[in-house]
XYZ file of C-alpha atoms in Angstrom:
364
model
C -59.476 137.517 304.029
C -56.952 138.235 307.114
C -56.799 142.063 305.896
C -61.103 141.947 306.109
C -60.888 141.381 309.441
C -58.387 144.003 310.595
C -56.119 142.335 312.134
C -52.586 139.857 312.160
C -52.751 136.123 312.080
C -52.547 135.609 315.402
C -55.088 138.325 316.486
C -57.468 136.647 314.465
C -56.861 132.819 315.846
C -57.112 134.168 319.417
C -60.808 135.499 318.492
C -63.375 133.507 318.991
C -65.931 135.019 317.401
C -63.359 134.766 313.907
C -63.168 130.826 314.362
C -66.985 130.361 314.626
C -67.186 132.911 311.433
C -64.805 131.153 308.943
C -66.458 127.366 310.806
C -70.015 129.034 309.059
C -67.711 130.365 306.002
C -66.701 127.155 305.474
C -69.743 125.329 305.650
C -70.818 127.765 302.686
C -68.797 126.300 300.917
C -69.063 122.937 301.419
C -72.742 123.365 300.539
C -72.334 125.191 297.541
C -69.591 122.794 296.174
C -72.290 119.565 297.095
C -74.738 121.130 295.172
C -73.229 121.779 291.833
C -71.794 118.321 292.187
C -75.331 116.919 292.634
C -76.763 119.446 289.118
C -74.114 117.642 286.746
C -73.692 114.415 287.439
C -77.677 114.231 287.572
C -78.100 116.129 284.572
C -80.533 114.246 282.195
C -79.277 112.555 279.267
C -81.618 113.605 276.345
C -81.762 112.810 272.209
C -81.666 115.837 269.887
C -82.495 115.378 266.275
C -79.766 116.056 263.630
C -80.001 116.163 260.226
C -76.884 113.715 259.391
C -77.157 111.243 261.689
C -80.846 111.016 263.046
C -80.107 111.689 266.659
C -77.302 112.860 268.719
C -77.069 112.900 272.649
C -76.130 115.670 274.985
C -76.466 117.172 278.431
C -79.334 118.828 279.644
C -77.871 120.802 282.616
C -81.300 121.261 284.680
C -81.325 119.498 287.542
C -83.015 115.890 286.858
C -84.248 115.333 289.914
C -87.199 117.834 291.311
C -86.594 118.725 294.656
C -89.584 117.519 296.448
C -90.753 114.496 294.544
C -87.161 113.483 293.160
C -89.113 112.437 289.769
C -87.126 112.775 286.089
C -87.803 116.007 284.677
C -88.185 115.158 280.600
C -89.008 117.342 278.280
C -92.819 116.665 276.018
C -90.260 116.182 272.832
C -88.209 113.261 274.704
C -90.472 111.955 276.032
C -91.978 111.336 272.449
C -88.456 110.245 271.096
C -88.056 107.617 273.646
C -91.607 105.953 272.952
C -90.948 105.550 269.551
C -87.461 104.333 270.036
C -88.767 101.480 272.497
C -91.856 101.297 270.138
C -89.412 100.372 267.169
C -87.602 98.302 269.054
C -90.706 96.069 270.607
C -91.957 95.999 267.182
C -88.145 94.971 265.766
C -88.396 92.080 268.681
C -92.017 90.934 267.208
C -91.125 90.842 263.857
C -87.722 88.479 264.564
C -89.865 86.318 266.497
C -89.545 83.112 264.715
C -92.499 80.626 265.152
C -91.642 77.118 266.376
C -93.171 73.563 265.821
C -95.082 72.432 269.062
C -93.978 69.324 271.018
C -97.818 68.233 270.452
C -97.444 68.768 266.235
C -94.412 66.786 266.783
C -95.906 64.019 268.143
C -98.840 64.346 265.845
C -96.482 63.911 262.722
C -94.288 60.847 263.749
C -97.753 59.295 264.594
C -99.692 60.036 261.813
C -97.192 60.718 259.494
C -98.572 64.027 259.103
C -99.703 67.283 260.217
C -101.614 70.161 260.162
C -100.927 73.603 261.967
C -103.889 76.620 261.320
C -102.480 80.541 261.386
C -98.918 79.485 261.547
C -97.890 82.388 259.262
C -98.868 85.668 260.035
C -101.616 87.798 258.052
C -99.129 90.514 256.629
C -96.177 87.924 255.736
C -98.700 85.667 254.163
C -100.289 88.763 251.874
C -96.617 90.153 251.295
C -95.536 86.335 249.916
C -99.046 86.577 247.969
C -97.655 90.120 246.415
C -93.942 88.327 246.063
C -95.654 85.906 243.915
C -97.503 87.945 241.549
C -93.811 90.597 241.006
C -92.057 87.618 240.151
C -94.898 85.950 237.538
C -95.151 89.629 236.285
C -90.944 89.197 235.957
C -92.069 85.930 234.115
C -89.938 84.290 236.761
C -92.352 81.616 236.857
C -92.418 78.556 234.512
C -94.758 75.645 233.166
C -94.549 72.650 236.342
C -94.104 69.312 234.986
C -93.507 66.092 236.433
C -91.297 63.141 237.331
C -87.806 62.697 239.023
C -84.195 63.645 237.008
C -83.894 62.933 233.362
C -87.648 61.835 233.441
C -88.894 65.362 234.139
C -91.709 66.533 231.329
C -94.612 67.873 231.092
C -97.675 66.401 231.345
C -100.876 68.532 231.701
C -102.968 64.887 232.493
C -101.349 65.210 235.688
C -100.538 68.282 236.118
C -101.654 72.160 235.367
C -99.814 74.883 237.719
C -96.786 76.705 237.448
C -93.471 77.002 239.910
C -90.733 79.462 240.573
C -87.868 78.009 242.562
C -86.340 79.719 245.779
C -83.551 79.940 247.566
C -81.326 82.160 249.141
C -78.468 82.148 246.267
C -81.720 82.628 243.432
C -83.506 85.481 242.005
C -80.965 88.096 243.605
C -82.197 90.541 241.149
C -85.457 90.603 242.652
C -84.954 90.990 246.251
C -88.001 90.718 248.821
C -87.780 91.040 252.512
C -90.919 89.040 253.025
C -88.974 86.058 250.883
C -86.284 86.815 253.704
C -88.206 86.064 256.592
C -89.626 83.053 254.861
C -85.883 81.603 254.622
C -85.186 82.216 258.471
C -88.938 80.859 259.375
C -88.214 77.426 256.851
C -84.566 77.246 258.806
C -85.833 77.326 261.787
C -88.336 75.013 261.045
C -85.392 72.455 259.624
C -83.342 73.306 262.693
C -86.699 72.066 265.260
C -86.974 68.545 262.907
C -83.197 67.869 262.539
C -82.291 64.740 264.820
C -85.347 65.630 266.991
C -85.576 62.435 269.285
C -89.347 63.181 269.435
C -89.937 61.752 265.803
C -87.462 58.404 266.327
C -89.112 55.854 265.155
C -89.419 53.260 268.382
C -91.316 49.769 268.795
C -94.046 48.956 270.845
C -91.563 48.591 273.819
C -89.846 51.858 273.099
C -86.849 50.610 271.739
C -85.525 52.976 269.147
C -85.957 51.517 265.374
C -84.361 54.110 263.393
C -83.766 57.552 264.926
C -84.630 60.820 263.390
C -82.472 61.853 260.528
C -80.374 64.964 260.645
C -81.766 67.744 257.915
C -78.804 69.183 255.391
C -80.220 72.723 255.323
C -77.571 73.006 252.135
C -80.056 70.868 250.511
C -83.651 71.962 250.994
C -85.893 72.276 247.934
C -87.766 75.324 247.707
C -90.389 76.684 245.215
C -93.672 78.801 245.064
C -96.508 76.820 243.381
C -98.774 78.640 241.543
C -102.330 76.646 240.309
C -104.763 79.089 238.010
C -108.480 78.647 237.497
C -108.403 74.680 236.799
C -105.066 73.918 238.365
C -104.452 70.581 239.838
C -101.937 67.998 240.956
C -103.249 64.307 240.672
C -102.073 61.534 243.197
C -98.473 61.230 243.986
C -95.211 60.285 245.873
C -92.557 63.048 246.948
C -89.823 60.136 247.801
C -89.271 57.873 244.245
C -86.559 55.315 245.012
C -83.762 55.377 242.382
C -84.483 58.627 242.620
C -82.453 61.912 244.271
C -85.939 62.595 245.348
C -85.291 59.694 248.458
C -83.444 61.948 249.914
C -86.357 64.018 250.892
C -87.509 62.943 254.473
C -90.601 65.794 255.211
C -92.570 67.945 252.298
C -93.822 71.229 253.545
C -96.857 73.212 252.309
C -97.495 76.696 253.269
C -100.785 78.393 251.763
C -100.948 82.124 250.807
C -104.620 82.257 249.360
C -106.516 84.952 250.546
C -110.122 84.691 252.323
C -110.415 81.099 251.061
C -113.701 79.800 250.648
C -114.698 76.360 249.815
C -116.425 77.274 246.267
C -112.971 77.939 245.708
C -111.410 74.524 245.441
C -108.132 73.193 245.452
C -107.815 71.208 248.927
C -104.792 69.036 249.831
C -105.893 65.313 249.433
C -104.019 63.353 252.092
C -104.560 60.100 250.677
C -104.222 57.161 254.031
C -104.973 54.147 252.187
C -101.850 51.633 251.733
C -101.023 52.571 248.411
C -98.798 55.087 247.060
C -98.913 56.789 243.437
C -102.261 53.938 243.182
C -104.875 53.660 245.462
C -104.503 49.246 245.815
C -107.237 47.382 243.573
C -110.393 46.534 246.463
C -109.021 48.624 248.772
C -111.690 51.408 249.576
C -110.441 55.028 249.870
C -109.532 56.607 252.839
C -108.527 60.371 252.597
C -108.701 63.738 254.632
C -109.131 67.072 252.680
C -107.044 70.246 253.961
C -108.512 72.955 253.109
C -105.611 75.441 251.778
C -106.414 78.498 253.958
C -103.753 81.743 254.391
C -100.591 80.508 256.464
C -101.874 77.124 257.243
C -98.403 75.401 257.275
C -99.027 71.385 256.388
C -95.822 68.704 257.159
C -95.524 64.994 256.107
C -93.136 62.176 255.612
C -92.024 62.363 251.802
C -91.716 58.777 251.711
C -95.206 57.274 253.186
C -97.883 59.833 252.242
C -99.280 59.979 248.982
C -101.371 63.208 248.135
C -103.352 65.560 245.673
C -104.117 68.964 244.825
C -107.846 69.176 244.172
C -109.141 70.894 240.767
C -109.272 74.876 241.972
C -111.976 77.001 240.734
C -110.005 80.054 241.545
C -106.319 80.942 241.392
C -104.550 79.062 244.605
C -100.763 79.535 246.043
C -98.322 78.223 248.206
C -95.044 77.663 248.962
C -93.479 73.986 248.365
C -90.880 72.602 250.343
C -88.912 69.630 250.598
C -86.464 68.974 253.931
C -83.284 66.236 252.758
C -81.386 63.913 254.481
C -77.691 64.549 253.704
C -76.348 62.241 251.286
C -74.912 59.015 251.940
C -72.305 56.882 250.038
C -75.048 53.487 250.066
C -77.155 56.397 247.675
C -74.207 57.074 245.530
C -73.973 53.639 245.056
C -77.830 53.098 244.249
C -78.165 56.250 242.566
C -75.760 55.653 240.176
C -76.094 53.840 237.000
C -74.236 51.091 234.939
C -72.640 53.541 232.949
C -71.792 55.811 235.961
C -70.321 53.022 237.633
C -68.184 51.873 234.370
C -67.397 55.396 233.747
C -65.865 55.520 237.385
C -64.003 51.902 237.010
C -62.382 53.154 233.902
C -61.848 56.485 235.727
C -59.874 54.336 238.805
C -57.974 52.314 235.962
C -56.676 55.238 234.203
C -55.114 56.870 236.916
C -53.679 53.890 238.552
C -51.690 53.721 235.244
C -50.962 56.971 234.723
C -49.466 56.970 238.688
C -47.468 53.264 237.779
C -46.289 55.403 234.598
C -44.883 58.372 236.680
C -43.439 55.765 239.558
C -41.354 54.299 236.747
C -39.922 57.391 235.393
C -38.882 58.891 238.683
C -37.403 55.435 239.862
């Protein structure tokens, strides 16, 4: 640069006319260094399929910015890749969405004892469930429902004509079903909005707490699809049987899956509000309220103080069964067991008290 302008060092700093050139020199540069800073660190951040992995990312080095209106410059292609991205993932959001039991239906079901909640599946999980249920009775997965509690369980077709398949998420791992999926995380979060709820304590006229609401043991929820063909039924019946395991259920749950029900169609839950329990009591008059078993009506009640039906059906009817449980206590044990479960146990405790006196005496 010194040799361009003809001259030695300290020719040149004497001119003024050389200082104001390298001041506008300089200024060049300054400018030009600015603006290729500004290009790449605003360069726009686009996706660009790949075969192997979807989408990749990497610089677009255009300016991002236009000059005038300082607005993202995005190509017509991302632009289209980033709406469907934040489409999936809105839809992705929707579909985790799990629904929750109102403070009202709450209310409702400590009052009443039970309740009654329209459209609480959606459309598409309750017609995927309806398709779950006819793979699995194609799989023959699906068996002959009978009746009582335990060692009394038989079939009776008096009482009882429709068919079951039990659930759960340890069963029928051979015939996986993402709808079957979301039912599990909908019925858990379901258990989760019951479990010690203060809501459904059970309080006096003065609000004193009587007994408070029991904690659910979601390891021990019962779970089944129901299935009731042309003629199906269920006649009038307890879920809770003391003596029973069964009296550890504390609400029954009844989701329906039937499609464009109609009332030709039969089959209506029979919530039964006279005193009585399996029997209506002799010169009591009935006193009932028929649910009508429409797609992803979702039905709760105490298993203990509401005795029920399933209607004759005139068409083919489904719906998923559930029982929530108390967790097991050591005063059911106790009345669960019988006399020779408790002898078997006493003659259990007196064997190994000898057998450790035995070993005691050897050692000493």
């Amino acid at each position: 640069m010194l040799l361009f302008f003809g001259g030695s060092p300290s020719k040149i700093c004497n001119s003024w006319s050389t200082i104001i050139l390298l001041l506008v020199l300089l200024s060049v540069v300054v400018n030009t260094i600015h603006k290729s800073r500004h290009n790449y660190f605003s360069s726009a951040f686009i996706l660009v399929p790949s075969k192997e992995k979807g989408y990749f990312s990497q610089f677009q080095h255009d300016s991002f910015w236009e000059k005038q209106q300082r607005r993202p410059v995005i190509s017509t292609r991302t632009s289209t890749l980033l709406m469907e991205s934040l489409g999936s993932v809105k839809e992705r959001g929707e579909e985790m969405r799990l629904p929750h039991l109102s403070t009202k239906a709450m209310e409702e079901l400590n009052k009443n004892g039970f309740v009654v909640v329209n459209d609480w599946l959606t459309d598409d999980l309750v017609q995927d469930l309806r398709q779950d249920v006819k793979d699995l009775r194609s799989k023959e997965k699906f068996q002959v429902a009978k009746i009582g509690q335990d060692s009394t369980n038989k079939l009776n077709t008096e009482i009882r004509v429709a068919e079951t398949c039990f659930l759960g998420n340890r069963k029928l791992q051979d015939v996986p079903c993402s709808a079957r999926s979301r039912l599990y995380d909908i019925l858990e979060n379901l258990r989760q909005d019951l479990s010690g709820n203060e809501i459904l304590n059970q309080v006096d006229n003065e609000g004193n707490i009587i007994r408070g609401a029991p904690a659910l043991d979601a390891s021990l929820l019962e779970l089944l699809y129901a299935y009731y063909p042309k003629g199906g039924f269920y006649r009038r019946h307890m879920d809770a049987v003391e003596g029973s395991a069964s009296v550890l259920r504390t609400y029954s749950l009844l989701l329906y899956l039937n499609h464009e029900w109609t009332c030709a169609d039969g089959g209506c839950l029979r919530v039964h509000l006279d005193s009585g329990k399996d029997f209506i009591p002799n010169g009591e008059e009935p006193s009932f309220l028929d649910v009508e078993p429409r797609g992803g009506t979702l039905v709760l009640f105490k298993s203990d103080c509401i005795p029920h039906e399933v209607l004759d059906t005139t068409s083919e009817r489904m719906a998923v069964v559930g029982w929530f449980n108390r967790p097991l206590t050591t005063a059911d044990v106790d009345s669960l067991a019988t006399k020779d479960d408790k002898m078997r146990a006493v003659m259990l405790l007196v064997s190994l008290s000898l057998i450790a006196y035995g070993m005691a005496s050897i050692v000493l």
